[in-house]
Coordinates of C-alpha atoms in Angstrom, one line a residue:
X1098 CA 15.0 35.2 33.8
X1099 CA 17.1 34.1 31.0
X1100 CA 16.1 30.5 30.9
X1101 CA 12.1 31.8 31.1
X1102 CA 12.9 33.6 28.1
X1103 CA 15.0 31.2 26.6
X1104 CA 11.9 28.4 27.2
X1105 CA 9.3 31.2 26.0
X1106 CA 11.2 31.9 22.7
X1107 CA 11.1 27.5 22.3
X1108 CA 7.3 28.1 23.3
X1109 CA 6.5 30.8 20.3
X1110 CA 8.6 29.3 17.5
X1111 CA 6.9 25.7 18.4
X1112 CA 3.5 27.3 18.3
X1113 CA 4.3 29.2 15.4
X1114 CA 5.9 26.2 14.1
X1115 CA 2.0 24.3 14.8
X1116 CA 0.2 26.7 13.3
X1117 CA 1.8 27.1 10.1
X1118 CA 1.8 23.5 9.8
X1119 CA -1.9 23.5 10.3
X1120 CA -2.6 25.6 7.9
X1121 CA -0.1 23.9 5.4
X1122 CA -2.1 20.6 6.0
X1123 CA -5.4 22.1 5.5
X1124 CA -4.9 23.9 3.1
X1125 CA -3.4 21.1 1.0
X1126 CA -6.4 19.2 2.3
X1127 CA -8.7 21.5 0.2
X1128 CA -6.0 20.9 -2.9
X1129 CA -7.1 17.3 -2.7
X1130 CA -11.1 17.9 -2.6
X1131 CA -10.8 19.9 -5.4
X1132 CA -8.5 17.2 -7.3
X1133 CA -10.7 14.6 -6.5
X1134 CA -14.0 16.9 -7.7
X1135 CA -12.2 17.8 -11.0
X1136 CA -10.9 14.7 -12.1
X1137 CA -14.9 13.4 -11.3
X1138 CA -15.5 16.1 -14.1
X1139 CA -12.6 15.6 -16.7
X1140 CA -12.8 12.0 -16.3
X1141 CA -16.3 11.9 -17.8
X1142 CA -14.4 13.0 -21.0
X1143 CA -13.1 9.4 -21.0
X1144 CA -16.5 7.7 -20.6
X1145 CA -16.0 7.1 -16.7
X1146 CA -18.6 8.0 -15.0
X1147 CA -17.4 8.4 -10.9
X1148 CA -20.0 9.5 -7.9
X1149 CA -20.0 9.4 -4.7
X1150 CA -22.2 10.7 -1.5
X1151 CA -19.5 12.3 0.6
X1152 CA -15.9 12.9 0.6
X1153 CA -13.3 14.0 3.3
X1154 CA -9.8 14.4 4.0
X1155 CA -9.3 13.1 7.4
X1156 CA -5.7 12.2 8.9
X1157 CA -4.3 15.1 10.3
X1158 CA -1.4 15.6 11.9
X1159 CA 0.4 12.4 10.4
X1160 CA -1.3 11.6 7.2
X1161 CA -3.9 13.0 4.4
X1162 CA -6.1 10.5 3.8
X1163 CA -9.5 10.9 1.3
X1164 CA -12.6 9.1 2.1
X1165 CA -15.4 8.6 -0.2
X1166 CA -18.3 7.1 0.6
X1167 CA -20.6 5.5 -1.4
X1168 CA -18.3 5.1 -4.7
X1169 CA -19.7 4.1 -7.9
X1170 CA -17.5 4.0 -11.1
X1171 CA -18.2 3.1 -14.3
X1172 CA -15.5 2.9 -17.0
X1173 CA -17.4 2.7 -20.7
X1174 CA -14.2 3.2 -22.6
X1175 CA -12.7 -0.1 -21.7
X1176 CA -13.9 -3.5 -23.6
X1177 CA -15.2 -4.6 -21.9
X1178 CA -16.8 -2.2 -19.3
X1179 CA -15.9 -2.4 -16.1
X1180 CA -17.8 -1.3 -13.1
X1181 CA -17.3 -1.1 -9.1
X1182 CA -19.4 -0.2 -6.0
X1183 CA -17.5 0.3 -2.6
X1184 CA -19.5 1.6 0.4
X1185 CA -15.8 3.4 1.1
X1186 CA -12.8 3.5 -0.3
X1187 CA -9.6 5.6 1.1
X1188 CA -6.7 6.4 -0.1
X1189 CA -3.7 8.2 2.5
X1190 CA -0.4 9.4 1.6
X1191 CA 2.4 10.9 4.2
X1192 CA 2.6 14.9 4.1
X1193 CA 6.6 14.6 3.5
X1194 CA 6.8 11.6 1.0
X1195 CA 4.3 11.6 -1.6
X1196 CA 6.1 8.8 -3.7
X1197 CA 4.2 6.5 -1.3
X1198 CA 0.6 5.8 -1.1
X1199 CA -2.3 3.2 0.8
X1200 CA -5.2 2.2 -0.3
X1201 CA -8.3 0.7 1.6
X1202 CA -11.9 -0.7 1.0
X1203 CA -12.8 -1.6 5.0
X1204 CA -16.6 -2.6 4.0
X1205 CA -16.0 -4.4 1.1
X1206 CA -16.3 -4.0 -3.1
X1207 CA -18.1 -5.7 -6.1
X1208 CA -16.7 -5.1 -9.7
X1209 CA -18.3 -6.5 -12.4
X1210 CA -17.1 -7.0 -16.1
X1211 CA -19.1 -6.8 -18.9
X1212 CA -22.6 -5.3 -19.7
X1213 CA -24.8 -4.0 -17.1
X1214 CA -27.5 -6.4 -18.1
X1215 CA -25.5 -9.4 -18.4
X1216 CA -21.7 -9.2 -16.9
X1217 CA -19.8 -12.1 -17.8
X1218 CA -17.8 -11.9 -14.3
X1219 CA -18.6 -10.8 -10.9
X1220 CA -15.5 -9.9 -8.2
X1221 CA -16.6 -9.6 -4.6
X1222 CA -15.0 -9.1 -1.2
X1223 CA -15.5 -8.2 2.9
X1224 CA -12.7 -5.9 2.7
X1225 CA -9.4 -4.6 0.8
X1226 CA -6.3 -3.4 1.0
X1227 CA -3.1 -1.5 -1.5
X1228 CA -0.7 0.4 -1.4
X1229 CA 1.5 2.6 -4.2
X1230 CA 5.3 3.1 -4.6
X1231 CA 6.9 5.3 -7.3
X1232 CA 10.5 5.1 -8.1
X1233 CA 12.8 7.7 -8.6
X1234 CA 13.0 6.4 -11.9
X1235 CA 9.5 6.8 -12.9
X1236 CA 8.5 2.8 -12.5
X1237 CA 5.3 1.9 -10.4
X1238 CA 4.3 -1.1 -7.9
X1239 CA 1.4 -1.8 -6.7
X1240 CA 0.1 -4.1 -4.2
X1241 CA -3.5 -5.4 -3.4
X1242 CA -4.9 -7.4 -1.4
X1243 CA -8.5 -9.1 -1.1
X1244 CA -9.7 -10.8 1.8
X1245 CA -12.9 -13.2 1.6
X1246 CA -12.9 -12.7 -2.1
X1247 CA -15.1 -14.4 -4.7
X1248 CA -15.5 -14.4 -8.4
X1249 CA -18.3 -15.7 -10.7
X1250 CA -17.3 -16.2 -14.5
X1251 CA -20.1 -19.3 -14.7
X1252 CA -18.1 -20.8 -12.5
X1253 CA -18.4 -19.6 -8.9
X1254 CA -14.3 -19.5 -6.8
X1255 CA -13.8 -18.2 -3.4
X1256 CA -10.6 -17.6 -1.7
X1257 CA -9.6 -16.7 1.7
X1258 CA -6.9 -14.1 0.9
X1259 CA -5.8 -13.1 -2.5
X1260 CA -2.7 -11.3 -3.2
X1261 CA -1.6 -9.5 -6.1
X1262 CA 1.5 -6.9 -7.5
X1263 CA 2.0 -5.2 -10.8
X1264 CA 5.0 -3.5 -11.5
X1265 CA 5.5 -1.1 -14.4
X1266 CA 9.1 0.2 -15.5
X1267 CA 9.6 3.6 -15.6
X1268 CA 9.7 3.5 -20.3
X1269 CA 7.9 0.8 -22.8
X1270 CA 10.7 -2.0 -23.6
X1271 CA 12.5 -1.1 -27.0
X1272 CA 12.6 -4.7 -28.3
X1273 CA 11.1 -8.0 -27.0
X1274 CA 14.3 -8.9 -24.7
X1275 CA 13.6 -5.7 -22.6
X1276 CA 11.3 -6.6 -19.1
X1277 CA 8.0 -4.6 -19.6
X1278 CA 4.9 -4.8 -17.0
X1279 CA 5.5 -7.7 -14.5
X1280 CA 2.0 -9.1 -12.1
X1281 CA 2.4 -11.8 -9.5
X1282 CA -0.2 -13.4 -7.3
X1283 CA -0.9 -15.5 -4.3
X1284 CA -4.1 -16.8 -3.5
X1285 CA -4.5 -18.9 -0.2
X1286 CA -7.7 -21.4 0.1
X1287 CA -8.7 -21.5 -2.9
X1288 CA -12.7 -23.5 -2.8
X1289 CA -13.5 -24.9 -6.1
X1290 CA -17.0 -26.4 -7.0
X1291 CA -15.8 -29.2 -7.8
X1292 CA -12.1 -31.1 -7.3
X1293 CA -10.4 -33.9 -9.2
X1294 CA -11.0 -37.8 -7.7
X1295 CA -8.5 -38.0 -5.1
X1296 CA -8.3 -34.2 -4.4
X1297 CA -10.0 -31.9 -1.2
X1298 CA -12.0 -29.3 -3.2
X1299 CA -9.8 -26.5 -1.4
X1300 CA -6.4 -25.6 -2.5
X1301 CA -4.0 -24.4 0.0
X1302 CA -2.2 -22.3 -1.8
X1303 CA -1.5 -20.9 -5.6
X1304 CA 1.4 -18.3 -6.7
X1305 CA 2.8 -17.2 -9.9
X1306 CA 4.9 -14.3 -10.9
X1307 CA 5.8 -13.9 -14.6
X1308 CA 7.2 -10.6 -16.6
X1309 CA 5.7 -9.7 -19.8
X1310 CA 8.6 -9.6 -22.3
X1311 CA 8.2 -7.0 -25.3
X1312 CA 6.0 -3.9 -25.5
X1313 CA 2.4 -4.4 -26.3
X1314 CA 1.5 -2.3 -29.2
X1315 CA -1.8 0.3 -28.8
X1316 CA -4.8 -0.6 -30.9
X1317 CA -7.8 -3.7 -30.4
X1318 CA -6.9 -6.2 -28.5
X1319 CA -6.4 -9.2 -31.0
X1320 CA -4.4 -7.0 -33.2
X1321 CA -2.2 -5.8 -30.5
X1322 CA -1.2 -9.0 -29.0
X1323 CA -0.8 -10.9 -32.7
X1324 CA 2.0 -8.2 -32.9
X1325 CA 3.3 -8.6 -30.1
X1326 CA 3.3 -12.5 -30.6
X1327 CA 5.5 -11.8 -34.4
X1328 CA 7.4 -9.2 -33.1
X1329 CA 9.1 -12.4 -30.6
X1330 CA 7.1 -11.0 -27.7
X1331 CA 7.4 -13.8 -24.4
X1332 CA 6.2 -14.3 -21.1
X1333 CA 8.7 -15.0 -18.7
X1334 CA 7.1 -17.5 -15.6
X1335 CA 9.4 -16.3 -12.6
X1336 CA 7.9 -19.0 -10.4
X1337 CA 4.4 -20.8 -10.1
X1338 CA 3.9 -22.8 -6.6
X1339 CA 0.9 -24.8 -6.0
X1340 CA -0.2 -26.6 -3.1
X1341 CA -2.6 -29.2 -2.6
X1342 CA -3.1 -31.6 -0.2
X1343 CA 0.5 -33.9 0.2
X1344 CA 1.1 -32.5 -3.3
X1345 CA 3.6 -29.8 -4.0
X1346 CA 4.5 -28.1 -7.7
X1347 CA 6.9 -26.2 -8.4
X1348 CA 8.2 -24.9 -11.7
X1349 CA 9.4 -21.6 -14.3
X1350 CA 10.0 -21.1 -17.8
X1351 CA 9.1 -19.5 -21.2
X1352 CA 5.4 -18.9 -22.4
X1353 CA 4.4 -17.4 -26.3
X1354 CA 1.7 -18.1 -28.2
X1355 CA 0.9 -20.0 -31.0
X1356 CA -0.7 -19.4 -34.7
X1357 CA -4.0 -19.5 -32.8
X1358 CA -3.0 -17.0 -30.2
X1359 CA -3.1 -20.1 -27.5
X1360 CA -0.4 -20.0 -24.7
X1361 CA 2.6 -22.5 -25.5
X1362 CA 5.5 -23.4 -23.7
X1363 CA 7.9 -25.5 -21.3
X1364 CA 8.6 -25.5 -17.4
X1365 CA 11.0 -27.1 -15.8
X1366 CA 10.1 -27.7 -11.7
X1367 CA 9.7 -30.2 -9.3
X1368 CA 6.8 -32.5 -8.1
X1369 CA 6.3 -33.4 -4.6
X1370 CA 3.6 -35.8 -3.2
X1371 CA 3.3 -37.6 -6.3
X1372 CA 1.7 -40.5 -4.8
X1373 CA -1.4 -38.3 -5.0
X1374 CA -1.1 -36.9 -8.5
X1375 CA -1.1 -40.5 -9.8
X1376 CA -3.7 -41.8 -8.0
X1377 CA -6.0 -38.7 -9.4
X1378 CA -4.9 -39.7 -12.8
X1379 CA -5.6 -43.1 -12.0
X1380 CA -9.0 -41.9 -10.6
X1381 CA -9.5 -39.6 -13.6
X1382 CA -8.9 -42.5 -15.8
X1383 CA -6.1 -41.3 -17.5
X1384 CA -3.7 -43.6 -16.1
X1385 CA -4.2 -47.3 -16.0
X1386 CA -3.5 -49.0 -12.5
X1387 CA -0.6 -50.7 -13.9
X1388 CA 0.9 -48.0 -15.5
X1389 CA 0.9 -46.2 -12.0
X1390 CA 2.0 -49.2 -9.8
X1391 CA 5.4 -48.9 -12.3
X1392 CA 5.3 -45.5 -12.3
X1393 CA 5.5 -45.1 -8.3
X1394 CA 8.5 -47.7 -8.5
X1395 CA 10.4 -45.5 -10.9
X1396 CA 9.6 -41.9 -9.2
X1397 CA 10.8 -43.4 -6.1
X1398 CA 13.8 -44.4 -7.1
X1399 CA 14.4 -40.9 -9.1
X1400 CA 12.8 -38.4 -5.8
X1401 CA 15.3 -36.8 -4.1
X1402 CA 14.9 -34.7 -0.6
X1403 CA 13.0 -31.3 -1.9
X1404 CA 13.4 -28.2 -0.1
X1405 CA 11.0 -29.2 2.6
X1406 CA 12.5 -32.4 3.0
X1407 CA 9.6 -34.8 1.4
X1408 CA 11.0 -36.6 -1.5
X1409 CA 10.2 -34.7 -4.9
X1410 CA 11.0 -35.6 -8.9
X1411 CA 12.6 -33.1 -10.8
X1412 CA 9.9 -33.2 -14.3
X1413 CA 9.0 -31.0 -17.0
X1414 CA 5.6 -29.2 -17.5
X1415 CA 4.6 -28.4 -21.3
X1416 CA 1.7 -26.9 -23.1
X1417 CA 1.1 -27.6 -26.8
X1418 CA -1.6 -28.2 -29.3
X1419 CA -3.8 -26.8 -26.5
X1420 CA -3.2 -30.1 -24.4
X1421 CA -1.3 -30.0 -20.8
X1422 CA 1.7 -32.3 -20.0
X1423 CA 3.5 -33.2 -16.9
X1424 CA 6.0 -35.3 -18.1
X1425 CA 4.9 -37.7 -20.3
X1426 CA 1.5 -37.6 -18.4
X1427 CA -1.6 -35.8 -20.4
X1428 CA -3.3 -33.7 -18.0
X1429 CA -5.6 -32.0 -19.8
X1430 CA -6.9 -29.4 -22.0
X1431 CA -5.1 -26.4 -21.3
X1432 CA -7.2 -23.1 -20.7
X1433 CA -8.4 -21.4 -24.2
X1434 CA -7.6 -17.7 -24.3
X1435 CA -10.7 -16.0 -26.0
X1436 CA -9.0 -12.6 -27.5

């Protein structure tokens, strides 16, 4: 008789226990409807203009996760506008840790950026994927991910997988030495329209992380980042890693600006499968036949085993005068900034 009653005193406080967990989850699941429903209605205020058909908070016993279906947002206030359509986006969070969140677009988005009658660049994709960390500190990650993405600025670029993480610290940097917001990306099969002589119009991979030195002052764009620029504002390249083909680059360094507000700078890195580089600049024309015959001579007597194993020169990458420069090699114009 004890032990029933021991077992049926277990029984009541675990069903207690259930209930009052039940109604703590949906209760709190109410909390978020209405959250979601009001900041629809406050964010108007801000010239963002959110809908959607339905909305849900699904997930019990383990997560709360909202689902909203058929998700238009327009943001007015940026410059220039931004807008996105998602058949359904989610975002889930643990009942217990709320420092942690996930995000998912399972039927795809398309953003668009720039007027509604003429956007000057189109983002699409099957599906998506994020998550959201916040520190204890106060700074934030976050992590995305698009899968089968493409994007049309005039120029049409798909990619298999794209990768991306921001990372904001938890106060503005006090002077340009101090590590403000940091973004890295990786971008797998990567189809261009059109590829260099001597290159596959596909490159296998492309990554870059780099911090942004220096607080950026509020205000219009140009102005902000021209103070930023005189106040000794840098961006700091982490790593970049592309590769294509036999050929592997690798390389970090120090990026500013110039009086012109184009990006200037030097990397130092490594070059593997250079065979292949020079025979695209041979290609190109930018290199005459001679010049390359010598060239491979040299670079094969200066390669030494690179971290793969392949034999790879140790060169410098520089950007001036709005020209690119591996080595003493002219690549090309660099990419103009329009601010």
């Amino acid at each position: 008789m004890r032990r029933s009653t021991v077992f049926g005193l277990m029984g009541a406080v675990l069903v207690i226990g259930i209930g009052a967990y039940t109604a703590y989850w949906w209760i709190a699941a109410g909390k978020i409807e209405e959250a979601a429903t009001a900041w629809r209605e406050t964010a108007q205020a801000q010239k963002i203009d959110a809908s959607w058909q339905r909305m849900r908070v699904a997930g019990y016993p383990f997560s709360f996760r909202l689902e909203l279906h058929d998700v238009q947002l327009k943001d007015g206030a940026t410059n220039p506008p931004f807008e996105l359509h998602a058949p359904l986006l989610s975002a889930s969070i643990w009942p217990w840790n709320f420092h942690k969140g996930w995000l998912a677009a399972p039927d795809g988005i398309n953003a668009a950026l720039g007027p509604d009658a003429m956007p000057f660049a189109k983002l699409s994709a099957e599906h998506g994927s994020g998550a959201l960390a916040i520190a204890d500190s106060g700074g934030v990650t976050v992590w995305l991910s698009l899968y089968q993405a493409k994007a049309d600025t005039g120029v049409t670029l798909g990619a298999r997988a794209v990768h991306a993480w921001v990372i904001a610290p938890p106060s503005a940097p006090a002077t340009h030495q101090d590590a403000g917001l940091a973004f890295a990306a990786l971008v797998h099969d990567l189809a261009l329209p059109a590829a260099p002589p001597g290159f596959k119009d596909t490159i296998d991979e492309l990554g870059f992380g780099l911090t942004m030195m220096g607080a950026l002052p509020s205000g219009p764009r140009r102005h902000a980042v021209t103070a930023w620029r005189d106040d000794g504002g840098t961006v700091e390249l982490d790593h970049l890693l592309l590769r294509w083909g036999d050929m592997r680059v690798s390389a970090s360094g120090t990026l500013s600006l110039d009086n012109n507000l184009q990006p200037i700078g030097g990397l130092s890195g490594g070059v593997a499968g250079f065979d292949q580089l020079l025979t695209a600049l041979v290609d190109s024309g930018r290199v005459k036949a001679s010049d390359a015959r010598v060239a491979r001579l040299a670079l094969a007597m200066l390669a030494k085993a690179g971290p793969d194993g392949r034999p790879e020169i140790s060169t410098s990458l520089a950007i001036q005068n709005g020209e690119m420069f591996l080595g003493p090699a002219k690549l090309g114009k660099a990419p103009r900034i329009d601010w």
